[in-house]
DNA sequence: ATATTTGATAACTGATAGGTATCAATGGAG
DNA sequence: CTCCATTGATACCTATCAGTTATCAAATAT
């Protein structure tokens, strides 16, 4: 059985006249007659009652007509949907991000998406730098928000946020914005850092900043979540160095001190695989 | 576009390998390759990503696979329905049920069906709760008899039986109907339950009943068949808690003790998909 | 380095969808 | 009643194209 049979059946069922149906289908009447007979043989069921002057549907034919209408209609809408998906008007984008992107960058993107590309749905997942890279390379993620200076071979990058670093201290800490001038003031403090397996590059960079200031930090705690780090600082478990933009978006009971005179900064970048064929990705990249 | 294209597409989408798919379809690999390419041209959409070693679906291909599965399955059931209707029937109703429906509810339905709608034939299958839900959602089942408090989104439900629970004990067990007053009398017994993969909800509920009675049951055996459970009880392998209505319909050598004063009860419900197009289903629903 | 596997290409062939010409049966118009 | 238009079915032809075999180059695996 082929769709041809069903389309022909539909025409005959509607016209109840082989010649008119054949005309509508732009084929000859004998050809149509044969295809209908073949359909009846294939299904093992008589669909039309033909006496020499009239054609009408059998009960089985009536049932089949309903189902054929349904199926052909369904296939038609499937075709138009397919076109939409292929052009990226609708589709799903799988986004990975570091926690630090969830303050401004990610909400910005989602809002812009909702405005300009409402057909695109997203699936969001907070993941480490390394995991995002791996998943993008394996086509398990379309877009990632990471912190790294150089991206692995084969991935594209666009920086969306350039961030200085700040020292995070308890509110009652002796150093404040008026007397803070060098990071070396914290050389004897305990430090709280992001875990290196969450972002190796990030970890190394903070170590570099301290080295520039002439000391090697004592690391007491490591965590993967910014909020946890802030809580630890608040409870005087140490001080932390984090991207300045993390200041926004939390109800903070800690003090941020932007580190002056340092060429060190961190970039939040969107990364993706140029060969990625998800059409929704192209549209989203145009928005970045 | 013809059904052939869709069938071939389905095979390739499942195998993700042109040669294996061609073997499965009993055609040659070049022929299959050409048909798929033609389908892509007809739809104006790329469906597969082929590099020289791997084949994978594009997002459009993923979408099409879902629709094709649906359409081909729908056409298949249409064929069997057609046969039924052609032989003077109204259609076939595919019914799934839990074993506990086979005592009263299912025979009742079948008898009523035989009386009021003799044109409807049935195909019956004993299936777990989860399997029934899945098959109904995929249009592989028309009506299911399940035990669950809330049905998944998109399915309709009608409760057909409200059942209390009974403890099942051997005939010579110390506890009988005159001295039974609390489930806690069984707190030290070994228990035999229905497997949780048969009906998660049911399993949890029995655990809840015991918790209400102030103990956590020692579970020694699990089984999916009521009769097996009764046999185990008969041979003093433990006691069981089952819906009271299971008492009927078996030649029992065990004793049922209805649990008093519990708000716990179990409902046997008929579930179906409202969009289901089976004409026999509409008629049967009118009988419920 | 060798063998095996992948999908794509090229050229051939056989089945069949659709064409033309015609038929017998029916029913409406005169 | 006759005539004629209209119905679907039949017989035969043909051009298309689905599916074939025989290859290929590229990529793994051994």
XYZ file of C-alpha atoms (C1' of nucleotides) in Angstrom:
636
model
C 0.000 0.000 0.000
C 1.247 3.476 -0.853
C 0.099 6.994 -0.090
C -0.953 7.205 -3.747
C -3.664 4.632 -3.009
C -4.944 6.651 -0.091
C -4.979 9.913 -2.021
C -6.851 8.284 -4.874
C -9.257 6.651 -2.457
C -9.928 10.016 -0.850
C -10.753 11.591 -4.206
C -13.126 8.799 -5.220
C -14.744 8.740 -1.785
C -15.453 12.434 -2.097
C -16.592 12.519 -5.724
C -18.293 9.129 -5.709
C -17.531 9.130 -9.408
C -14.414 7.592 -10.927
C -14.223 9.872 -13.966
C -14.553 13.091 -11.974
C -12.088 11.836 -9.391
C -9.664 10.896 -12.161
C -9.973 14.378 -13.652
C -9.293 15.936 -10.296
C -6.200 13.780 -9.906
C -5.054 14.487 -13.494
C -4.892 10.818 -14.342
C -6.997 8.628 -16.612
C -10.104 6.863 -15.385
C -8.893 3.300 -16.101
C -5.714 3.958 -14.198
C -7.663 5.170 -11.212
C -10.031 2.206 -11.352
C -7.112 -0.144 -11.287
C -5.428 1.547 -8.315
C -8.648 1.425 -6.298
C -9.156 -2.227 -7.108
C -5.586 -2.868 -6.075
C -6.125 -1.058 -2.783
C -9.150 -3.230 -2.099
C -7.082 -6.326 -2.820
C -4.225 -5.153 -0.615
C -6.556 -4.505 2.287
C -8.680 -7.566 1.579
C -11.759 -5.400 1.994
C -14.327 -3.999 -0.405
C -14.444 -0.228 -0.082
C -16.939 0.791 -2.781
C -20.257 -0.589 -3.891
C -20.427 -0.072 -7.646
C -23.483 -0.916 -9.655
C -23.231 0.188 -13.246
C -24.473 3.710 -12.617
C -23.635 4.601 -9.027
C -20.716 4.407 -6.643
C -21.067 4.448 -2.908
C -18.963 3.648 0.131
C -19.301 0.420 2.093
C -19.271 0.718 5.911
C -15.593 -0.225 5.817
C -15.093 2.496 3.202
C -16.780 5.084 5.415
C -14.466 4.169 8.275
C -11.403 4.221 6.056
C -12.331 7.629 4.687
C -12.272 9.101 8.176
C -8.893 7.575 8.929
C -7.405 8.552 5.570
C -8.529 12.135 6.013
C -6.921 12.119 9.417
C -3.650 10.590 8.263
C -3.233 12.722 5.140
C -4.021 15.839 7.079
C -1.558 14.816 9.766
C 1.152 14.273 7.183
C 0.438 17.658 5.644
C 0.891 19.498 8.929
C 3.997 17.414 9.576
C 5.490 18.738 6.344
C 4.919 22.358 7.279
C 6.251 21.748 10.788
C 9.336 20.129 9.293
C 10.035 23.214 7.211
C 9.715 25.371 10.305
C 12.109 23.205 12.264
C 14.572 23.085 9.393
C 14.604 26.860 9.124
C 15.117 27.127 12.877
C 11.876 28.996 13.531
C 11.000 26.369 16.075
C 13.269 23.977 17.830
C 15.162 23.315 21.003
C 18.450 24.782 22.086
C 20.446 22.979 24.758
C 22.377 25.520 26.806
C 25.034 24.877 29.409
C 26.266 27.554 31.791
C 28.425 28.313 34.776
C 26.589 29.498 37.856
C 28.061 32.946 37.365
C 26.149 33.322 34.093
C 22.810 32.981 35.772
C 22.776 36.548 37.151
C 22.583 38.667 34.060
C 23.801 36.949 30.917
C 21.463 33.998 30.882
C 18.274 35.909 31.801
C 19.195 38.476 29.137
C 19.514 35.785 26.512
C 16.296 34.053 27.499
C 14.341 37.263 27.429
C 15.715 38.256 24.041
C 14.929 34.757 22.800
C 11.394 34.947 24.052
C 10.967 38.246 22.251
C 12.641 37.646 18.929
C 12.462 33.862 18.554
C 9.470 32.673 20.532
C 9.429 29.341 18.697
C 12.729 28.270 20.210
C 12.536 26.394 23.484
C 15.546 25.890 25.708
C 16.884 23.228 27.993
C 19.245 24.652 30.595
C 21.880 22.912 32.637
C 24.473 24.268 35.046
C 27.739 22.581 34.175
C 31.472 23.010 34.678
C 33.699 24.452 31.969
C 35.194 21.093 31.099
C 31.852 19.318 30.985
C 30.424 21.952 28.670
C 33.319 21.654 26.256
C 33.044 17.909 26.220
C 29.291 17.933 25.681
C 29.480 20.513 22.894
C 32.121 18.454 21.108
C 29.901 15.401 21.424
C 26.847 17.319 20.174
C 25.053 16.908 23.471
C 24.927 20.653 24.007
C 24.431 23.474 21.513
C 25.680 26.503 23.403
C 27.867 26.892 26.484
C 28.691 29.787 28.778
C 32.202 29.283 30.080
C 35.184 31.127 31.473
C 38.323 30.334 29.485
C 40.842 32.421 27.584
C 41.446 30.061 24.717
C 38.875 27.585 23.515
C 39.755 24.090 22.298
C 40.453 23.569 18.614
C 37.272 23.410 16.567
C 35.017 25.491 18.805
C 33.964 29.094 18.232
C 33.824 31.693 20.960
C 32.241 35.052 21.577
C 32.927 36.984 24.742
C 29.771 38.357 26.275
C 31.037 39.786 29.536
C 34.405 41.120 30.681
C 34.805 41.053 34.398
C 37.326 42.319 36.898
C 37.932 40.432 40.136
C 36.841 41.408 43.619
C 37.881 40.259 47.041
C 34.894 39.190 49.098
C 35.196 39.852 52.828
C 32.846 39.820 55.841
C 31.033 43.114 56.487
C 33.017 43.736 59.672
C 36.390 42.988 58.103
C 39.184 45.443 58.809
C 39.813 46.168 55.133
C 37.131 48.266 53.414
C 36.826 50.285 50.229
C 38.629 53.312 51.661
C 41.709 51.558 53.022
C 42.004 48.790 50.400
C 44.891 49.343 48.005
C 46.672 46.054 47.464
C 45.816 42.415 47.503
C 48.877 41.753 49.612
C 46.847 43.033 52.556
C 45.217 39.566 52.489
C 48.399 37.512 52.271
C 47.853 36.011 55.718
C 44.120 35.297 55.305
C 42.510 31.925 54.652
C 41.061 31.718 51.154
C 37.920 30.152 49.770
C 38.007 29.293 46.055
C 35.941 27.695 43.347
C 36.917 24.069 42.947
C 39.450 23.529 40.231
C 37.406 20.769 38.655
C 34.604 23.273 38.159
C 36.871 25.582 36.169
C 40.573 24.810 35.978
C 41.360 28.012 34.129
C 39.560 30.134 36.688
C 41.378 28.502 39.568
C 44.754 29.023 37.934
C 43.966 32.651 37.262
C 43.229 33.425 40.875
C 46.443 31.749 41.872
C 48.138 34.012 39.318
C 46.597 37.157 40.760
C 47.921 36.279 44.198
C 51.342 35.472 42.773
C 51.351 38.925 41.120
C 50.608 40.403 44.550
C 53.613 38.563 45.916
C 52.105 35.756 47.959
C 50.687 32.284 47.641
C 47.233 31.985 49.216
C 46.379 29.537 51.940
C 43.387 27.716 50.623
C 41.030 26.477 53.289
C 37.807 25.716 51.422
C 36.691 24.967 47.933
C 33.163 25.049 46.603
C 31.364 24.931 43.282
C 28.587 27.374 44.215
C 28.963 31.109 44.589
C 26.291 31.287 47.250
C 28.098 28.704 49.355
C 31.276 30.716 49.076
C 29.486 33.873 50.198
C 27.997 32.054 53.153
C 31.417 30.824 54.198
C 32.821 34.350 53.939
C 29.905 35.706 55.899
C 30.690 33.265 58.681
C 34.323 34.388 58.692
C 35.722 31.160 57.326
C 37.989 33.148 55.027
C 37.970 35.570 52.128
C 37.351 34.847 48.471
C 38.261 36.207 45.056
C 35.431 36.082 42.534
C 34.306 37.899 39.365
C 32.945 41.337 40.289
C 29.660 40.776 38.460
C 28.640 38.126 40.995
C 27.809 41.089 43.246
C 24.538 41.541 41.441
C 21.656 39.212 41.871
C 22.149 38.064 45.431
C 21.031 39.424 48.793
C 24.540 39.806 50.070
C 25.783 40.129 53.606
C 29.388 40.396 52.452
C 31.542 43.221 51.103
C 32.991 43.320 47.571
C 36.310 45.057 47.050
C 37.295 45.421 43.401
C 40.970 44.625 42.927
C 42.761 47.674 41.507
C 45.705 47.872 39.086
C 45.550 44.348 37.857
C 45.608 43.367 34.238
C 43.837 40.188 35.263
C 40.240 39.918 34.270
C 37.930 37.082 33.425
C 35.720 36.737 30.418
C 32.428 34.963 30.235
C 32.191 33.547 26.752
C 29.564 31.799 24.719
C 31.051 28.809 22.912
C 29.643 26.512 20.261
C 30.621 24.103 17.534
C 30.514 25.739 14.110
C 29.518 22.487 12.412
C 26.508 22.138 14.704
C 23.509 21.673 12.431
C 20.826 22.677 14.884
C 19.092 25.416 12.897
C 17.943 27.086 16.097
C 21.594 27.734 16.953
C 22.146 29.918 13.889
C 19.244 32.105 14.846
C 20.420 32.440 18.419
C 23.979 33.278 17.364
C 22.565 36.153 15.353
C 21.192 37.537 18.596
C 24.502 37.469 20.477
C 6.168 11.118 -1.252
C 5.032 7.549 -0.686
C 4.646 5.289 2.324
C 7.698 3.461 1.038
C 9.778 6.527 1.785
C 8.460 6.695 5.321
C 9.028 3.009 5.988
C 12.578 3.263 4.673
C 13.167 6.404 6.697
C 11.965 4.650 9.835
C 14.354 1.767 9.285
C 17.358 4.026 8.713
C 16.411 6.250 11.638
C 16.333 3.198 13.885
C 19.439 1.455 12.591
C 21.446 4.615 11.866
C 23.218 2.497 9.303
C 22.201 2.277 5.657
C 23.450 -1.232 5.055
C 21.777 -2.743 8.102
C 18.568 -0.889 7.332
C 18.695 -2.127 3.745
C 19.133 -5.694 4.967
C 16.171 -5.316 7.259
C 14.074 -4.034 4.371
C 15.331 -6.754 2.020
C 16.544 -4.254 -0.549
C 20.014 -3.203 -1.653
C 21.939 -0.426 0.054
C 22.253 1.857 -3.018
C 18.517 1.654 -3.599
C 17.834 2.653 -0.035
C 20.324 5.519 -0.195
C 18.587 6.864 -3.252
C 15.122 6.666 -1.740
C 16.258 8.531 1.363
C 17.936 11.202 -0.699
C 14.751 11.500 -2.732
C 12.682 11.868 0.435
C 14.966 14.655 1.584
C 14.533 16.372 -1.794
C 10.772 15.955 -1.707
C 10.540 17.459 1.751
C 13.204 20.054 1.049
C 14.813 19.195 4.363
C 17.940 17.330 5.369
C 17.019 14.423 7.623
C 20.334 12.679 8.210
C 23.835 13.868 8.907
C 26.196 11.476 7.157
C 29.900 11.757 7.547
C 31.838 8.909 6.048
C 31.514 6.670 9.053
C 28.450 7.713 11.006
C 24.820 8.490 10.346
C 22.705 10.536 12.707
C 19.398 12.350 12.660
C 19.136 16.117 12.276
C 16.631 17.902 14.573
C 14.162 17.841 11.693
C 14.840 14.107 11.344
C 14.171 13.521 15.024
C 10.837 15.263 14.695
C 9.917 13.362 11.549
C 10.769 10.043 13.173
C 8.190 10.662 15.876
C 5.509 11.555 13.377
C 6.323 8.661 11.082
C 6.141 6.205 13.958
C 2.746 7.603 14.816
C 1.384 7.534 11.273
C 2.619 4.061 10.415
C 1.271 2.692 13.666
C -2.043 4.403 13.052
C -2.292 2.920 9.585
C -1.511 -0.504 10.956
C -4.345 -0.407 13.477
C -6.601 1.029 10.789
C -5.992 -2.089 8.721
C -7.009 -4.437 11.506
C -10.070 -2.322 12.291
C -11.017 -2.392 8.622
C -10.985 -6.165 8.610
C -13.274 -6.210 11.634
C -15.705 -3.744 10.156
C -15.717 -5.567 6.846
C -16.808 -8.744 8.590
C -19.788 -6.920 10.085
C -18.181 -5.886 13.359
C -17.950 -2.394 14.722
C -14.310 -2.766 15.489
C -11.767 -4.244 17.828
C -11.117 -2.878 21.278
C -7.682 -3.518 22.732
C -8.014 -3.777 26.492
C -5.248 -3.924 29.053
C -5.860 -4.904 32.668
C -4.268 -5.710 35.999
C -4.784 -9.238 37.219
C -7.052 -7.939 39.941
C -9.545 -6.749 37.324
C -10.068 -10.218 35.964
C -12.393 -11.362 38.768
C -15.399 -9.190 38.409
C -14.771 -6.011 36.449
C -13.498 -7.498 33.251
C -16.069 -10.337 33.021
C -18.771 -7.753 33.746
C -17.574 -5.566 30.920
C -17.264 -8.415 28.480
C -20.728 -9.702 29.262
C -22.282 -6.259 28.946
C -20.384 -5.824 25.695
C -21.624 -9.121 24.381
C -25.173 -8.099 25.219
C -25.340 -4.478 24.157
C -22.573 -4.256 21.550
C -22.134 -7.721 20.067
C -20.343 -6.207 17.079
C -17.312 -5.252 19.124
C -14.507 -7.760 19.372
C -11.842 -7.485 22.043
C -8.204 -8.263 22.447
C -7.188 -8.655 26.092
C -3.775 -8.401 27.656
C -2.703 -8.479 31.285
C -0.251 -5.623 31.773
C 1.279 -3.520 34.538
C -0.008 -0.046 35.350
C 2.973 1.643 33.751
C 2.867 -0.453 30.616
C -0.818 0.268 30.107
C -0.297 4.013 30.414
C 2.563 3.905 27.960
C 0.671 1.813 25.439
C -2.445 3.959 25.647
C -0.379 7.079 25.068
C 1.188 5.432 22.044
C -2.190 4.296 20.685
C -1.282 0.648 21.102
C -4.130 0.105 23.580
C -7.641 1.560 23.675
C -8.732 0.957 27.246
C -6.796 0.133 30.399
C -7.784 -1.058 33.860
C -5.299 0.321 36.336
C -4.844 1.227 39.977
C -3.595 4.775 40.327
C -4.852 7.840 42.148
C -3.993 10.414 39.493
C -3.654 9.660 35.831
C -1.012 11.228 33.587
C -1.812 14.448 31.745
C -3.934 13.855 28.683
C -5.656 10.664 29.753
C -9.221 10.327 31.007
C -10.213 8.178 33.935
C -13.330 6.623 35.373
C -13.288 4.697 38.615
C -15.158 1.434 38.329
C -14.450 -0.216 41.648
C -13.587 1.017 45.115
C -11.957 -1.651 47.170
C -10.896 -2.046 50.773
C -7.876 -4.117 51.653
C -7.813 -7.531 53.306
C -5.120 -9.497 55.017
C -4.758 -12.966 53.565
C -3.719 -15.682 56.033
C -3.562 -19.486 56.025
C -6.788 -21.215 57.137
C -5.191 -22.431 60.372
C -3.709 -19.060 61.281
C -4.256 -17.893 64.842
C -5.963 -14.705 63.794
C -9.492 -15.108 62.421
C -12.493 -12.921 61.790
C -13.625 -12.974 65.425
C -10.334 -12.005 67.079
C -8.944 -9.743 64.321
C -9.047 -6.092 65.257
C -5.814 -4.431 64.183
C -3.212 -4.888 61.524
C -0.543 -4.555 64.175
C -1.312 -8.163 65.102
C 0.743 -9.037 62.039
C 3.708 -6.802 62.727
C 6.030 -9.779 63.260
C 4.841 -11.786 60.258
C 6.622 -12.222 56.952
C 4.796 -10.456 54.135
C 4.166 -11.329 50.523
C 3.463 -8.368 48.218
C 2.829 -7.522 44.629
C 6.052 -6.481 42.921
C 6.563 -2.745 42.850
C 7.312 -2.786 39.144
C 3.866 -4.208 38.577
C 2.225 -1.254 40.257
C 4.366 1.258 42.089
C 1.352 3.054 43.477
C -0.142 -0.125 44.879
C 3.093 -1.141 46.529
C 3.520 2.245 48.177
C -0.032 2.150 49.446
C 0.402 -1.134 51.238
C 3.560 0.172 52.823
C 1.469 3.154 53.907
C -1.202 0.964 55.479
C 1.408 -0.818 57.570
C 3.015 2.448 58.541
C -0.423 3.650 59.730
C -0.654 0.501 61.839
C 2.689 1.374 63.389
C 5.103 -1.064 61.827
C 7.194 -1.617 58.756
C 6.521 -4.997 57.180
C 9.221 -7.597 56.633
C 8.880 -8.447 52.989
C 9.889 -11.970 52.164
C 8.380 -12.563 48.736
C 7.156 -10.528 45.820
C 5.015 -11.756 42.967
C 3.024 -10.364 40.103
C 0.193 -12.925 40.224
C -2.545 -13.048 42.825
C -2.822 -16.802 42.582
C 0.879 -17.223 43.272
C 0.523 -15.029 46.312
C -2.390 -17.118 47.604
C -0.415 -20.294 47.067
C 2.474 -18.878 49.052
C 0.130 -17.886 51.868
C -1.503 -21.301 51.818
C 1.916 -22.871 52.281
C 2.578 -20.611 55.246
C 5.301 -18.587 53.540
C 3.796 -15.420 54.989
C 0.702 -13.257 54.930
C -0.391 -10.811 52.235
C -2.403 -7.620 51.879
C -4.504 -7.463 48.742
C -7.692 -5.739 47.531
C -10.722 -7.412 49.113
C -12.390 -8.062 45.784
C -9.733 -10.628 44.923
C -11.622 -12.960 47.273
C -14.146 -13.690 44.574
C -13.357 -15.807 41.607
C -10.849 -18.224 43.059
C -11.151 -21.555 44.813
C -9.416 -20.332 47.899
C -7.749 -22.271 50.620
C -6.864 -19.089 52.462
C -8.705 -16.751 54.794
C -9.525 -13.090 53.995
C -9.692 -10.607 56.872
C -10.938 -7.181 55.817
C -8.855 -4.460 57.423
C -11.109 -2.312 59.636
C -10.923 1.402 60.340
C -8.570 2.333 57.568
C -9.138 5.216 55.246
C -6.948 3.423 52.777
C -8.695 1.936 49.840
C -7.745 1.206 46.269
C -9.596 2.218 43.161
C -9.681 0.258 39.979
C -10.080 2.755 37.178
C -10.669 2.549 33.476
C -8.368 4.904 31.590
C -8.265 5.943 27.930
C -7.042 8.639 25.602
C -9.799 11.077 24.668
C -8.352 11.655 21.198
C -8.501 7.939 20.422
C -10.297 7.515 17.113
C -11.416 3.923 17.560
C -15.196 3.948 16.963
C -15.628 0.942 19.249
C -14.187 2.917 22.161
C -16.906 5.559 22.058
C -19.582 2.906 22.327
C -17.856 1.105 25.153
C -17.357 4.300 27.139
C -21.114 4.817 26.979
C -21.495 1.499 28.801
C -19.167 2.332 31.677
C 50.329 -2.256 6.578
C 46.030 -4.884 5.665
C 41.352 -6.003 5.896
C 36.830 -4.516 6.721
C 33.405 -1.352 6.986
C 31.098 2.810 5.717
C 27.849 5.519 2.241
C 28.011 7.217 -2.661
C 28.149 6.538 -7.718
C 27.236 4.471 -12.318
C 24.944 1.698 -15.447
C 21.422 -1.695 -16.181
C 16.747 -4.039 -15.938
C 12.269 -5.365 -14.809
C 8.010 -4.278 -12.727
C 4.237 -1.313 -12.939
C 1.718 3.239 -12.920
C -0.579 5.481 -16.119
C -1.876 6.052 -21.059
C -5.194 5.084 -25.257
C -8.881 2.769 -27.287
C -12.799 0.407 -26.530
C -16.589 -2.127 -24.293
C -21.262 -3.191 -22.182
C -24.646 -1.508 -19.089
C -27.570 2.125 -17.462
C -30.763 5.875 -17.482
C -32.662 10.334 -19.022
C -34.682 13.016 -23.056
C -37.289 13.180 -27.042
C -39.291 3.156 -27.426
C -35.175 4.852 -29.495
C -31.105 7.579 -29.080
C -27.312 9.162 -26.822
C -24.627 10.597 -23.020
C -22.494 8.657 -19.123
C -21.109 5.081 -16.124
C -17.023 1.773 -14.622
C -14.439 -2.295 -16.572
C -11.236 -4.464 -19.919
C -7.176 -5.082 -23.051
C -3.033 -3.679 -24.491
C 0.933 -0.555 -24.678
C 4.911 2.280 -22.899
C 7.791 5.169 -20.258
C 9.256 5.798 -15.765
C 11.758 4.545 -11.879
C 12.542 1.266 -7.849
C 15.800 -1.919 -7.158
C 19.728 -4.449 -8.966
C 25.027 -5.458 -9.483
C 29.556 -3.780 -9.589
C 32.253 -0.605 -8.127
C 34.547 3.506 -5.482
C 36.945 6.396 -1.817
C 37.251 7.261 2.893
C 37.353 5.754 7.569
C 38.201 2.407 11.221
C 39.800 -1.711 13.303
C 43.356 -5.298 13.565
